[in-house]
Coordinates of C-alpha atoms in Angstrom, one line a residue:
X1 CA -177.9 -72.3 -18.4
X2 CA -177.1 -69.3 -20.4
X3 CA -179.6 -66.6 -21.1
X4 CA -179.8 -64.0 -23.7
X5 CA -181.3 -60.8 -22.1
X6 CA -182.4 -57.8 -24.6
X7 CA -185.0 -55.9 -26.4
X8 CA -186.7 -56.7 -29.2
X9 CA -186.5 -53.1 -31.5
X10 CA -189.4 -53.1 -32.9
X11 CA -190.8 -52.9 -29.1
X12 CA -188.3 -49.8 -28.4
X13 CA -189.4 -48.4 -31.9
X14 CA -193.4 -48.9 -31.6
X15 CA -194.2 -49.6 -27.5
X16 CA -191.8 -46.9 -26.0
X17 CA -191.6 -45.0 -29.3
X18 CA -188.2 -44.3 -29.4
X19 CA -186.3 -44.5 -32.9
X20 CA -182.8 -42.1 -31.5
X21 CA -182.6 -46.0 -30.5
X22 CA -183.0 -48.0 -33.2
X23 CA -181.2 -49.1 -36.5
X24 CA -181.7 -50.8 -39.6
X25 CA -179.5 -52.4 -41.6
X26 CA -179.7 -52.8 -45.2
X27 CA -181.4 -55.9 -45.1
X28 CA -184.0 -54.5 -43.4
X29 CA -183.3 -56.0 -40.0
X30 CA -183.9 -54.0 -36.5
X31 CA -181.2 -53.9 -34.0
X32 CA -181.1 -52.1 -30.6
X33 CA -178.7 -49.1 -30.0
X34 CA -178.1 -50.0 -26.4
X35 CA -175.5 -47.2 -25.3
X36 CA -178.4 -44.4 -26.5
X37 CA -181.1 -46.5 -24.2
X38 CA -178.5 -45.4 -21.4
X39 CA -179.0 -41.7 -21.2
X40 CA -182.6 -42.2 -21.6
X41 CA -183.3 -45.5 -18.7
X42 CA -181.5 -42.7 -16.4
X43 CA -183.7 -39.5 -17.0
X44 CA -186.3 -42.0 -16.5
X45 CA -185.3 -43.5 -13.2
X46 CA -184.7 -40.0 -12.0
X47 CA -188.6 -38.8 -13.3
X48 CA -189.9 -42.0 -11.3
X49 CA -187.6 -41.1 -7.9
X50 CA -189.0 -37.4 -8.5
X51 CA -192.6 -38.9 -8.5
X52 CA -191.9 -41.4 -6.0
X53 CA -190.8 -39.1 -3.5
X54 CA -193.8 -36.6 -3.8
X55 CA -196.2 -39.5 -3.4
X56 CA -194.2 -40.7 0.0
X57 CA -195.0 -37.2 0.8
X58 CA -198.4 -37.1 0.1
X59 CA -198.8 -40.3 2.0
X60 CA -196.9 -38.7 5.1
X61 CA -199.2 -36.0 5.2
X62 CA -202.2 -38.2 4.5
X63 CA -201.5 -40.2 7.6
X64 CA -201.1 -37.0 9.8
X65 CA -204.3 -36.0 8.7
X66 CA -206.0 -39.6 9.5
X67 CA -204.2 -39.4 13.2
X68 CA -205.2 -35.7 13.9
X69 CA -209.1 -37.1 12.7
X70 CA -208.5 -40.1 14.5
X71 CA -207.3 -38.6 17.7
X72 CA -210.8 -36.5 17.7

């Protein structure tokens, strides 16, 4: 079966507010600008790595603190 995967524009316009993204035509219809959702899934993907990894070190240090309790 063949599947048609995209956004809807009004949910890039209003839900993840970002109109750089977003045309209209002059009919009034909404279309997706996919090459400018590029630049912006990446600096996103690098923010959640970013956050990610301070968390995985949060929890490392969290579990050192449990065994040093533990081993008490």
């Amino acid at each position: 079966p063949n599947r048609e995967i995209g956004l809807s524009a009004q949910s890039v316009l209003y839900g993840a507010n970002i109109p750089e993204a977003v045309t209209q035509n002059a009919d009034g219809m909404f279309g997706v600008m996919y090459d400018r959702m590029v630049p912006l899934t990446i600096e996103a993907i690098k923010q959640l790595a970013a956050r990610l990894a301070a968390l995985e070190a949060a929890i490392k240090d969290l579990s050192a603190k449990v065994a040093a309790l533990e081993a008490k």
